[in-house]
Short mmCIF file of N, CA and C in Angstrom, two decimals:
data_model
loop_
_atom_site.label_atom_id
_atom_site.label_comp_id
_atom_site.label_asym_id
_atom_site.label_seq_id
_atom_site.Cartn_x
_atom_site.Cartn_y
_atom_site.Cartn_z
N UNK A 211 96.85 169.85 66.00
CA UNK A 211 95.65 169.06 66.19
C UNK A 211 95.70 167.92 65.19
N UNK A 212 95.14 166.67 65.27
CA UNK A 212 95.59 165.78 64.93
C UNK A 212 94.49 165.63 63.78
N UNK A 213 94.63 165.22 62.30
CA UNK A 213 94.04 165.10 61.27
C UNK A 213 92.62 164.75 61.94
N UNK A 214 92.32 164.02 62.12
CA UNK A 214 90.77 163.37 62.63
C UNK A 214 90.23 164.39 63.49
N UNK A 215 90.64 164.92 64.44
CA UNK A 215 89.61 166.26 64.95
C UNK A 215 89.90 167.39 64.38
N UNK A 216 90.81 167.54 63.20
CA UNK A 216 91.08 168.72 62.57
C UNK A 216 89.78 168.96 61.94
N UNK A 217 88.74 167.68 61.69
CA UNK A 217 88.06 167.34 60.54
C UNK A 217 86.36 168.27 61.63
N UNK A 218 86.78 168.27 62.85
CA UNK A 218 85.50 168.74 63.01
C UNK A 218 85.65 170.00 63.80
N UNK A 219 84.52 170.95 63.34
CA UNK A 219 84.62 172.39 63.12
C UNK A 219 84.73 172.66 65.27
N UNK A 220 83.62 171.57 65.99
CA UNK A 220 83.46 172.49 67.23
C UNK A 220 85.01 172.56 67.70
N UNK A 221 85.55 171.08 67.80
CA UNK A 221 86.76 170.79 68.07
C UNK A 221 87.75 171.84 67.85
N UNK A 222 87.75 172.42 66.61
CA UNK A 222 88.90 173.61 65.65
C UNK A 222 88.35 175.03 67.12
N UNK A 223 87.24 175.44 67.11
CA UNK A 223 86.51 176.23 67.48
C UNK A 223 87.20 176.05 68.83
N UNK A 224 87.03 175.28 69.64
CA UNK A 224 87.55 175.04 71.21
C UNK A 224 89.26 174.94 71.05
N UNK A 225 89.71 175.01 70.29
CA UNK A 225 91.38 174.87 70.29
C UNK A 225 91.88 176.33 69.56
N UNK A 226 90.39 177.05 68.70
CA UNK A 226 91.19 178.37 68.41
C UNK A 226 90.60 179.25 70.36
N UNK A 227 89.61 179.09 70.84
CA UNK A 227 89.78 179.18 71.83
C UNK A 227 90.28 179.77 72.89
N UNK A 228 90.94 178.45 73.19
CA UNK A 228 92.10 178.30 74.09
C UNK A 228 92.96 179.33 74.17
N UNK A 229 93.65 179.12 72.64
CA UNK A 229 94.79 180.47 72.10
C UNK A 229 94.28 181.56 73.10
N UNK A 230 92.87 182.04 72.27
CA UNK A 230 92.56 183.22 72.09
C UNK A 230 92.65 183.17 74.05
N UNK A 231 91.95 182.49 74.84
CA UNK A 231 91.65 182.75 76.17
C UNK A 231 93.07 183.32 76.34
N UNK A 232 93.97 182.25 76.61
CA UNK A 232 95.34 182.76 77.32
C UNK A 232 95.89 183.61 76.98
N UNK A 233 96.13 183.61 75.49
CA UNK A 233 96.79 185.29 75.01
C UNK A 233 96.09 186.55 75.98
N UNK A 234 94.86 186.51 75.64
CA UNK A 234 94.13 187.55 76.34
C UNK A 234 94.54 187.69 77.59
N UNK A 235 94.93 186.92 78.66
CA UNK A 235 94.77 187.08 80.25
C UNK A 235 96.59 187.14 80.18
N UNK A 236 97.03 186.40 79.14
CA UNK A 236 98.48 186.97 79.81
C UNK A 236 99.10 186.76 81.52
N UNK A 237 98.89 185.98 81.81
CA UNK A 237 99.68 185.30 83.23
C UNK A 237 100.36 184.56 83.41
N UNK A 238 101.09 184.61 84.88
CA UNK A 238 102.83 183.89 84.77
C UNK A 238 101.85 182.46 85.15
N UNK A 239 100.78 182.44 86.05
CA UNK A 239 100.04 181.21 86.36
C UNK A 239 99.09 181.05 85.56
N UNK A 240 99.69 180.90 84.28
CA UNK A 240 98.64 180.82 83.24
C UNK A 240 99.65 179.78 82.32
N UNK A 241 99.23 178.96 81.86
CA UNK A 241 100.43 177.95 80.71
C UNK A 241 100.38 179.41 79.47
N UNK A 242 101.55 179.52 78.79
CA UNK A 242 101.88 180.42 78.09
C UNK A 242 101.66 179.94 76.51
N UNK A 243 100.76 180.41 75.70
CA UNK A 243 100.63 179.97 74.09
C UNK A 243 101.71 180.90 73.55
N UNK A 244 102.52 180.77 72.95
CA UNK A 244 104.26 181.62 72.16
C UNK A 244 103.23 181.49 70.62
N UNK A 245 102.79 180.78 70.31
CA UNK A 245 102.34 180.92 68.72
C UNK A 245 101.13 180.03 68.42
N UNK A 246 100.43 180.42 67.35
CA UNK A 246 99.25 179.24 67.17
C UNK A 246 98.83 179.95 65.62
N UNK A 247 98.50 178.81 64.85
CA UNK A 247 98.08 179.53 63.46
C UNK A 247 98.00 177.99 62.73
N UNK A 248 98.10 178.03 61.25
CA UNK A 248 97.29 176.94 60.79
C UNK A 248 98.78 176.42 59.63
N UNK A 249 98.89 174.56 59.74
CA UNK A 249 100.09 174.07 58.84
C UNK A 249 99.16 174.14 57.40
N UNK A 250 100.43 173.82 56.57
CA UNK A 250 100.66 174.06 55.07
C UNK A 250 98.76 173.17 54.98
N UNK A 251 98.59 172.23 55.83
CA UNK A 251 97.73 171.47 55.48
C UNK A 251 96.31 171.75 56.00
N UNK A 252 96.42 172.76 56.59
CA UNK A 252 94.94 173.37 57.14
C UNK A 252 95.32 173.15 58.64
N UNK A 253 95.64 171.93 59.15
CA UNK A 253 95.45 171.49 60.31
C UNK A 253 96.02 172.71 61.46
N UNK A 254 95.43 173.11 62.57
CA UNK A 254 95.73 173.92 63.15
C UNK A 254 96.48 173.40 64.55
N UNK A 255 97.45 174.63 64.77
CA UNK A 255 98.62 174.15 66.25
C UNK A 255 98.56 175.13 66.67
N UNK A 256 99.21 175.27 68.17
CA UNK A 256 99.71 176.08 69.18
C UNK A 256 101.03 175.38 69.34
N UNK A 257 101.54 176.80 70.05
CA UNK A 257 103.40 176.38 70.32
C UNK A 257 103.01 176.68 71.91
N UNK A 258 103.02 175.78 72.98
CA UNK A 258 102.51 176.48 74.19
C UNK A 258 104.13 176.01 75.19
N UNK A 259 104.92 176.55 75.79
CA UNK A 259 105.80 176.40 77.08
C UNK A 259 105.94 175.13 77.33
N UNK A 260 107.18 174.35 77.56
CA UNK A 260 107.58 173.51 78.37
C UNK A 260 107.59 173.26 80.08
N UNK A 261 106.70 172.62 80.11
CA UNK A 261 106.71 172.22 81.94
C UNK A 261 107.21 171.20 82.08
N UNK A 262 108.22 170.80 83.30
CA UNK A 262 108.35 169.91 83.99
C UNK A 262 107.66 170.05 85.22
N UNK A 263 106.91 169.05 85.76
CA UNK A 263 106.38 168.37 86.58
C UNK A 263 104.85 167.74 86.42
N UNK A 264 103.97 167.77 87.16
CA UNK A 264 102.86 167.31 86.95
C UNK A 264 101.28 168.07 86.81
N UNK A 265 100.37 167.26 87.38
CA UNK A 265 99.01 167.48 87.15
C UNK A 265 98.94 167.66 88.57
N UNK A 266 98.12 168.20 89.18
CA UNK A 266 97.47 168.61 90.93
C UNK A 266 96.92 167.04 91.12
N UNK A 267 96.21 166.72 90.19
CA UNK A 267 95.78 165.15 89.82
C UNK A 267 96.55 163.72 90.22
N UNK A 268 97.79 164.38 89.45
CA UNK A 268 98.70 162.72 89.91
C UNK A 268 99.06 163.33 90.76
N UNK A 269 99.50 164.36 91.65
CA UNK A 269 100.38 164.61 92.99
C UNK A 269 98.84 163.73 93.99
N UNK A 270 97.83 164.42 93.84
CA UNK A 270 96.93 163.94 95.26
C UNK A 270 96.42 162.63 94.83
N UNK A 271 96.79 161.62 93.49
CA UNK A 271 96.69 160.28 93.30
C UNK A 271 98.24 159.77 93.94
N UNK A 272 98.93 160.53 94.39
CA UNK A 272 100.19 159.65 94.95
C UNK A 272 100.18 160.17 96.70
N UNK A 273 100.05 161.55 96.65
CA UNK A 273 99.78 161.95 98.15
C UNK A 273 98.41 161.90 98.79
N UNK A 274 97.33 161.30 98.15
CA UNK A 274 96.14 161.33 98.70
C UNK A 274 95.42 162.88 99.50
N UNK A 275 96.39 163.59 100.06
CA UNK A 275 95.91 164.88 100.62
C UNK A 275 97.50 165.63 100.70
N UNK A 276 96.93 167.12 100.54
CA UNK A 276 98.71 168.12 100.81
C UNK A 276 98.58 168.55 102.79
N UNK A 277 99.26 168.92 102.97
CA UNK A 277 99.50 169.43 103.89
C UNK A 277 99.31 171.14 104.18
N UNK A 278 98.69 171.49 104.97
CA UNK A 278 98.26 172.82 104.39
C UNK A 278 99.62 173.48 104.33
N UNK A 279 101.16 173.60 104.62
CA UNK A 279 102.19 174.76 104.16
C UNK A 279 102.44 173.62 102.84
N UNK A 280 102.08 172.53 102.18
CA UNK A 280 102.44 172.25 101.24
C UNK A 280 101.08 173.35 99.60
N UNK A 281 99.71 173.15 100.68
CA UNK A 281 98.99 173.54 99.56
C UNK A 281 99.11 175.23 99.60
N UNK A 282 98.81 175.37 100.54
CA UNK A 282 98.33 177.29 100.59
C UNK A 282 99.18 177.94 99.67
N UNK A 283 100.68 177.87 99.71
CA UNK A 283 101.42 178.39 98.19
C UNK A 283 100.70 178.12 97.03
N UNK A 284 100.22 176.58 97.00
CA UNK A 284 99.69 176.31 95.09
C UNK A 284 97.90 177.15 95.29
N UNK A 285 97.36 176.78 96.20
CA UNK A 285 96.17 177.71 96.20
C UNK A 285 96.32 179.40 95.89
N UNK A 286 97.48 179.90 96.67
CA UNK A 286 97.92 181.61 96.71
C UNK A 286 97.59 181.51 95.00
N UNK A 287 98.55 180.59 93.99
CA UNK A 287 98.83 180.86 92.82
C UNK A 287 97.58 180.62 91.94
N UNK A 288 96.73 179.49 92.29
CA UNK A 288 95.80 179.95 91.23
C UNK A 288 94.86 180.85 91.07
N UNK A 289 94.57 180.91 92.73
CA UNK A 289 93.95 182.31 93.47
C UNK A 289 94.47 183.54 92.09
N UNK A 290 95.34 183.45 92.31
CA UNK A 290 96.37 184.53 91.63
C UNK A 290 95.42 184.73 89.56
N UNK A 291 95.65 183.02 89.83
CA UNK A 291 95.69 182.84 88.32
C UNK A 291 94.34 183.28 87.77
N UNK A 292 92.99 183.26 89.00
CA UNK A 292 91.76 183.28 88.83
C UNK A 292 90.93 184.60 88.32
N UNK A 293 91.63 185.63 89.60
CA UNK A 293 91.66 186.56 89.32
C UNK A 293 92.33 187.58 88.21
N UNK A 294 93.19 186.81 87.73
CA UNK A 294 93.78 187.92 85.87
C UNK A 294 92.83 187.02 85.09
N UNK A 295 91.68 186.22 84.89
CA UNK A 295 90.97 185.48 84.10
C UNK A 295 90.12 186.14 84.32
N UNK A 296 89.22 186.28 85.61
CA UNK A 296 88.25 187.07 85.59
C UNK A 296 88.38 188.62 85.44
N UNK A 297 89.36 188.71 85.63
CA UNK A 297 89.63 191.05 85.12
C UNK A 297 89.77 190.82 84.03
N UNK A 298 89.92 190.03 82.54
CA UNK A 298 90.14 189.82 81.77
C UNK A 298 88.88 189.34 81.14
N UNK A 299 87.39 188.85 81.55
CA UNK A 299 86.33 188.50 81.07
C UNK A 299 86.66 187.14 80.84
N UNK A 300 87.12 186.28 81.86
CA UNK A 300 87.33 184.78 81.32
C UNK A 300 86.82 184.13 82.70
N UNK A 301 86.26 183.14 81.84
CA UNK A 301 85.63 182.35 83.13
C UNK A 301 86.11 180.73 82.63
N UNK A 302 87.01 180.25 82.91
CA UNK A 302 87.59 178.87 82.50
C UNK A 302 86.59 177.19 82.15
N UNK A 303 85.62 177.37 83.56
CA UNK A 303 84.14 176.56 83.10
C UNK A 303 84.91 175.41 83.37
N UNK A 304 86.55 174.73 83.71
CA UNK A 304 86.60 173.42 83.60
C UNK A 304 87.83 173.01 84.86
N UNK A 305 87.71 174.06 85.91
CA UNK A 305 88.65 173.90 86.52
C UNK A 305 88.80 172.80 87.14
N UNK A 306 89.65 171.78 87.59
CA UNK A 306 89.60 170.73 87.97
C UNK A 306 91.07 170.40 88.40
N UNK A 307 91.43 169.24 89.12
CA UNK A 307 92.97 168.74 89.86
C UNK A 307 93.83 169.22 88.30
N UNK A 308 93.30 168.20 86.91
CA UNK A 308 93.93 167.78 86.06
C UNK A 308 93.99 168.82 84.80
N UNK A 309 93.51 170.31 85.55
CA UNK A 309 94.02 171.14 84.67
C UNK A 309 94.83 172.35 85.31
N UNK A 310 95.31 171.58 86.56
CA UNK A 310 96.41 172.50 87.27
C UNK A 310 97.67 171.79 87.50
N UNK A 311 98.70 172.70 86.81
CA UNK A 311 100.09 171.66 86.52
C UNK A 311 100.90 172.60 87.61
N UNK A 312 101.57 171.61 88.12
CA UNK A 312 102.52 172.43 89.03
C UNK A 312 104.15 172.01 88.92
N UNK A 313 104.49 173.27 87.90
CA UNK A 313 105.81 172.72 87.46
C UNK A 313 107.12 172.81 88.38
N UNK A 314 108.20 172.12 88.56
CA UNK A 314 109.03 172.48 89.18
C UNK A 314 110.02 173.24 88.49
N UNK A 315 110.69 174.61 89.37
CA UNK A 315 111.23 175.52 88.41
C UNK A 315 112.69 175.43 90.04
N UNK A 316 113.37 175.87 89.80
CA UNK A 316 114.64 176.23 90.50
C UNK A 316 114.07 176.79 91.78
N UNK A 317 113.33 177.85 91.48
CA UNK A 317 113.00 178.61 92.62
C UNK A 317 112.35 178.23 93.19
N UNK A 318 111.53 177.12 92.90
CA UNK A 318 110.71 176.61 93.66
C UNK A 318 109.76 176.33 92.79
N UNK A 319 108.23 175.59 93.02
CA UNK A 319 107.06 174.89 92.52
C UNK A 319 106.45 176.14 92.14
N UNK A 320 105.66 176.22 90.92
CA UNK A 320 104.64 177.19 90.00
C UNK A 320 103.78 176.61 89.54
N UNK A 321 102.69 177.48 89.85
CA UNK A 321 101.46 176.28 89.38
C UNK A 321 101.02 177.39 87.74
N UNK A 322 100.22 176.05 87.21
CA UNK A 322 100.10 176.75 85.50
C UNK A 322 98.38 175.96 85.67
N UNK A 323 97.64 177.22 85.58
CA UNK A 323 96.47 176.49 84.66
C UNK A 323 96.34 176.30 83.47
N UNK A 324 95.82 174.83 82.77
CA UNK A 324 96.00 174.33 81.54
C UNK A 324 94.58 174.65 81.29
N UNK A 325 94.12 174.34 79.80
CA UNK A 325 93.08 174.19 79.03
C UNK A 325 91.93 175.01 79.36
N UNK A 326 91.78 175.77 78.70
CA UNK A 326 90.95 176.97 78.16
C UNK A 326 90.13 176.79 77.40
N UNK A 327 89.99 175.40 76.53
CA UNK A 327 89.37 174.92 75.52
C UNK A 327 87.53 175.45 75.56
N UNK A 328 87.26 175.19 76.82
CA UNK A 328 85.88 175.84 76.64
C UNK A 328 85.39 177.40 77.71
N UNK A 329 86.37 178.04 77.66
CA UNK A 329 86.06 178.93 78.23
C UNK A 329 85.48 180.15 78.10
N UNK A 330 84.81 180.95 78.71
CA UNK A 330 84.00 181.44 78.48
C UNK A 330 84.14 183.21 78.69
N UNK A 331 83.85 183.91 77.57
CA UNK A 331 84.25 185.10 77.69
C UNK A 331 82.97 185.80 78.47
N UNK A 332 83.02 186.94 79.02
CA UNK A 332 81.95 187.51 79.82
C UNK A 332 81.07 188.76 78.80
N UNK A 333 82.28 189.50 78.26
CA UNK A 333 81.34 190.25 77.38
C UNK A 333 81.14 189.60 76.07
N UNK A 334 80.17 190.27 75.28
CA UNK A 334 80.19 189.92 73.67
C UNK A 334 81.22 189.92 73.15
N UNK A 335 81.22 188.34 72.58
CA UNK A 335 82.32 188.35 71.76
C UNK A 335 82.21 186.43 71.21
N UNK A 336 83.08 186.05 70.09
CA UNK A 336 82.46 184.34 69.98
C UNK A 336 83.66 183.47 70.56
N UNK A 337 84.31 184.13 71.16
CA UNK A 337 84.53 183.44 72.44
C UNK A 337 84.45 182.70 72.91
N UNK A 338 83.76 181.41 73.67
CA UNK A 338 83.56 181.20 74.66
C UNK A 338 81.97 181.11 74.75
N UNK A 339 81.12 180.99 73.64
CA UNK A 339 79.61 181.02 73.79
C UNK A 339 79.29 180.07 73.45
N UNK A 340 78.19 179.61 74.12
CA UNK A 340 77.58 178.58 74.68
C UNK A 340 75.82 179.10 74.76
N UNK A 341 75.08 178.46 74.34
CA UNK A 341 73.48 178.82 74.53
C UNK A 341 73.35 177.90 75.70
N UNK A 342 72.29 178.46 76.29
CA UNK A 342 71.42 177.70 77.36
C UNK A 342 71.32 176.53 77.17
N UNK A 343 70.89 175.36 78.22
CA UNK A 343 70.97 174.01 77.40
C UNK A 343 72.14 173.23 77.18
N UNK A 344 73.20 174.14 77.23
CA UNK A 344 74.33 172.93 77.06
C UNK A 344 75.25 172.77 78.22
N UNK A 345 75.61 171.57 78.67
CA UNK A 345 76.05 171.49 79.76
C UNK A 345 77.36 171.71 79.13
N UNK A 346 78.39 171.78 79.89
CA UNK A 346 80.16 171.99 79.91
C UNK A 346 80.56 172.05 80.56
N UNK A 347 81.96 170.97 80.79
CA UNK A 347 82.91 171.19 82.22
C UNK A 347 82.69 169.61 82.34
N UNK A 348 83.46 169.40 83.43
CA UNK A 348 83.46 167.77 83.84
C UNK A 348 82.17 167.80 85.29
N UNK A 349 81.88 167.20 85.27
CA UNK A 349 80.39 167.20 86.22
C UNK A 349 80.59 167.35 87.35
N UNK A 350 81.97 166.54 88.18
CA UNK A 350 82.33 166.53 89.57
C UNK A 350 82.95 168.16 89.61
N UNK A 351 83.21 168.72 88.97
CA UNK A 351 83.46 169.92 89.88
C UNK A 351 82.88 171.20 89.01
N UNK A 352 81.69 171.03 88.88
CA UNK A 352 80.37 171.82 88.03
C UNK A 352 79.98 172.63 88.93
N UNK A 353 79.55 173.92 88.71
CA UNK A 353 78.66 174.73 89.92
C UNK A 353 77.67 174.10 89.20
N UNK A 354 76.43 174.70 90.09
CA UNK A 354 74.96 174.49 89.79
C UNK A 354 74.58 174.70 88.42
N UNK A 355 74.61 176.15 88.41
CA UNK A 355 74.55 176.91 87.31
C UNK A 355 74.56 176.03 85.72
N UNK A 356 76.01 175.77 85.72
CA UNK A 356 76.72 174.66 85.23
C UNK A 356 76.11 173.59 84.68
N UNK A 357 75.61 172.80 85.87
CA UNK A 357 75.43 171.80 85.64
C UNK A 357 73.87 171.56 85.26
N UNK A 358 73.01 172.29 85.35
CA UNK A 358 71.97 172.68 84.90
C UNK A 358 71.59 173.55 83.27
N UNK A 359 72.92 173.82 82.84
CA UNK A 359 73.37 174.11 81.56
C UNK A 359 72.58 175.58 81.21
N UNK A 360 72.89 176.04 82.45
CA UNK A 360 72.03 177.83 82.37
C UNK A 360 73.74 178.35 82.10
N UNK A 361 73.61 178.57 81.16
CA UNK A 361 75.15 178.65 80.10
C UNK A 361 75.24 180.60 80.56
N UNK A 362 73.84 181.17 80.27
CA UNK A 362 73.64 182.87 80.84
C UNK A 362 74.21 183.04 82.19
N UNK A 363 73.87 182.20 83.04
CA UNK A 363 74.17 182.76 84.71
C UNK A 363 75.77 182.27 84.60
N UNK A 364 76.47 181.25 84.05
CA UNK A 364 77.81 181.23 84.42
C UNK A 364 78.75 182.38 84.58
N UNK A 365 79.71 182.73 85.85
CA UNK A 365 80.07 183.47 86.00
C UNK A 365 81.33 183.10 86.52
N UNK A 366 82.31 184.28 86.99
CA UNK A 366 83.35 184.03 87.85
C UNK A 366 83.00 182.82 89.27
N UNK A 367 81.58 182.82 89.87
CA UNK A 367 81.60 181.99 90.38
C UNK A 367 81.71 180.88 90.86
N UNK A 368 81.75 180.51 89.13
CA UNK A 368 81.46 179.06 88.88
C UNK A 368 83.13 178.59 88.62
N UNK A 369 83.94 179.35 88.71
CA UNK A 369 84.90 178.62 88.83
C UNK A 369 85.47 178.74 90.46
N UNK A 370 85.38 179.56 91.12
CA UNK A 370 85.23 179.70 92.66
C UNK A 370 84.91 178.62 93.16
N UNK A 371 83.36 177.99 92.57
CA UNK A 371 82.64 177.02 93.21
C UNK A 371 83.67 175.52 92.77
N UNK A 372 84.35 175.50 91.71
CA UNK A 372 84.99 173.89 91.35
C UNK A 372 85.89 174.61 92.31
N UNK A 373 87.29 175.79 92.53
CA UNK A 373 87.92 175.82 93.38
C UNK A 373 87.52 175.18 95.17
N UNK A 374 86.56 175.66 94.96
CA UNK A 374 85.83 174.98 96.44
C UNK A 374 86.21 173.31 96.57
N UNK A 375 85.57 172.71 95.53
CA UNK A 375 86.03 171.06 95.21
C UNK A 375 86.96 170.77 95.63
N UNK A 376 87.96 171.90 95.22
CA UNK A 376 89.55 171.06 94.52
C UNK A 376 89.86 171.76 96.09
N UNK A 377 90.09 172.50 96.68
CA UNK A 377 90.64 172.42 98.25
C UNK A 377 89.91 171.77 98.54
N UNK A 378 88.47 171.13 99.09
CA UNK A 378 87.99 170.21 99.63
C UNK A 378 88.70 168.78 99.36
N UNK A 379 89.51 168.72 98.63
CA UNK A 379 90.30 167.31 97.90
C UNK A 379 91.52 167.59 98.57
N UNK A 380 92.17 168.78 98.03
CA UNK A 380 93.48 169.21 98.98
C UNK A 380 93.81 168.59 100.31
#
């Protein structure tokens, strides 16, 4: 993390996070954190996997729409990815084109959900908490809930509901 947001605590808080989300859920459609802890200088890092390819984002800014035998594989996978988040008490809160990377691997295309930064754990824990009142997530693909900043009712749904978005874009 870069000296200047090292300097502020929510920032540190949403990047220890992250770590903590993905370690926890452990998935192949999950971007992988290998290490995270703090330099000689306070400033805190993650060591997270090398991807080649892109964002869901720049593919449908160059293809405008997939083809459904092009999408239904990358949907199967986050499908995939959604469900070890939610058996796991994670509710991501920010799903969107530009936090689904779909890397190219030999065997074929793998999709990785990125950024965990504000995600949200289901049971007690400081996690992922958020009081009532605060909105989070990018607005265009907000459930209600969400976007009304009833931070209590967010649920597995609410990332269901941005999935809804993002095939409606598909």
């Amino acid at each position: 993390l870069s000296s200047d947001l090292a300097a502020e605590p929510e920032v540190i808080d949403r990047f220890r996070t992250e770590a903590l989300a993905v370690n926890r859920i452990a998935h192949p459609n999950i971007i992988d954190i290998s290490d995270f802890g703090a330099l000689p200088d306070g400033r805190p890092y993650f060591v997270m996997e090398y991807l080649d390819g892109e964002t869901l984002e720049a593919r449908l800014q160059r293809d405008t729409q997939l083809a459904l035998d092009e999408a239904a594989p990358l949907l199967r996978q986050i499908l995939a990815a959604l469900e070890a988040a939610h058996e796991a008490g994670i509710v991501h809160r920010d799903l969107k084109p530009e936090n689904i990377y779909v890397a190219r691997r030999r065997d074929g295309d793998i999709v990785k959900l990125l950024d965990f930064g504000i995600a949200k754990l289901l049971s007690p824990d400081k996690l992922g908490s958020t009081a009532d009142g605060q909105m989070v997530g990018t607005p265009y693909y907000m459930s209600p809930e969400q976007a009304l900043g009833k931070a209590s009712e967010v649920g597995p749904t609410a990332d269901v509901y941005s999935l809804g978005i993002i095939l409606y874009r598909l």
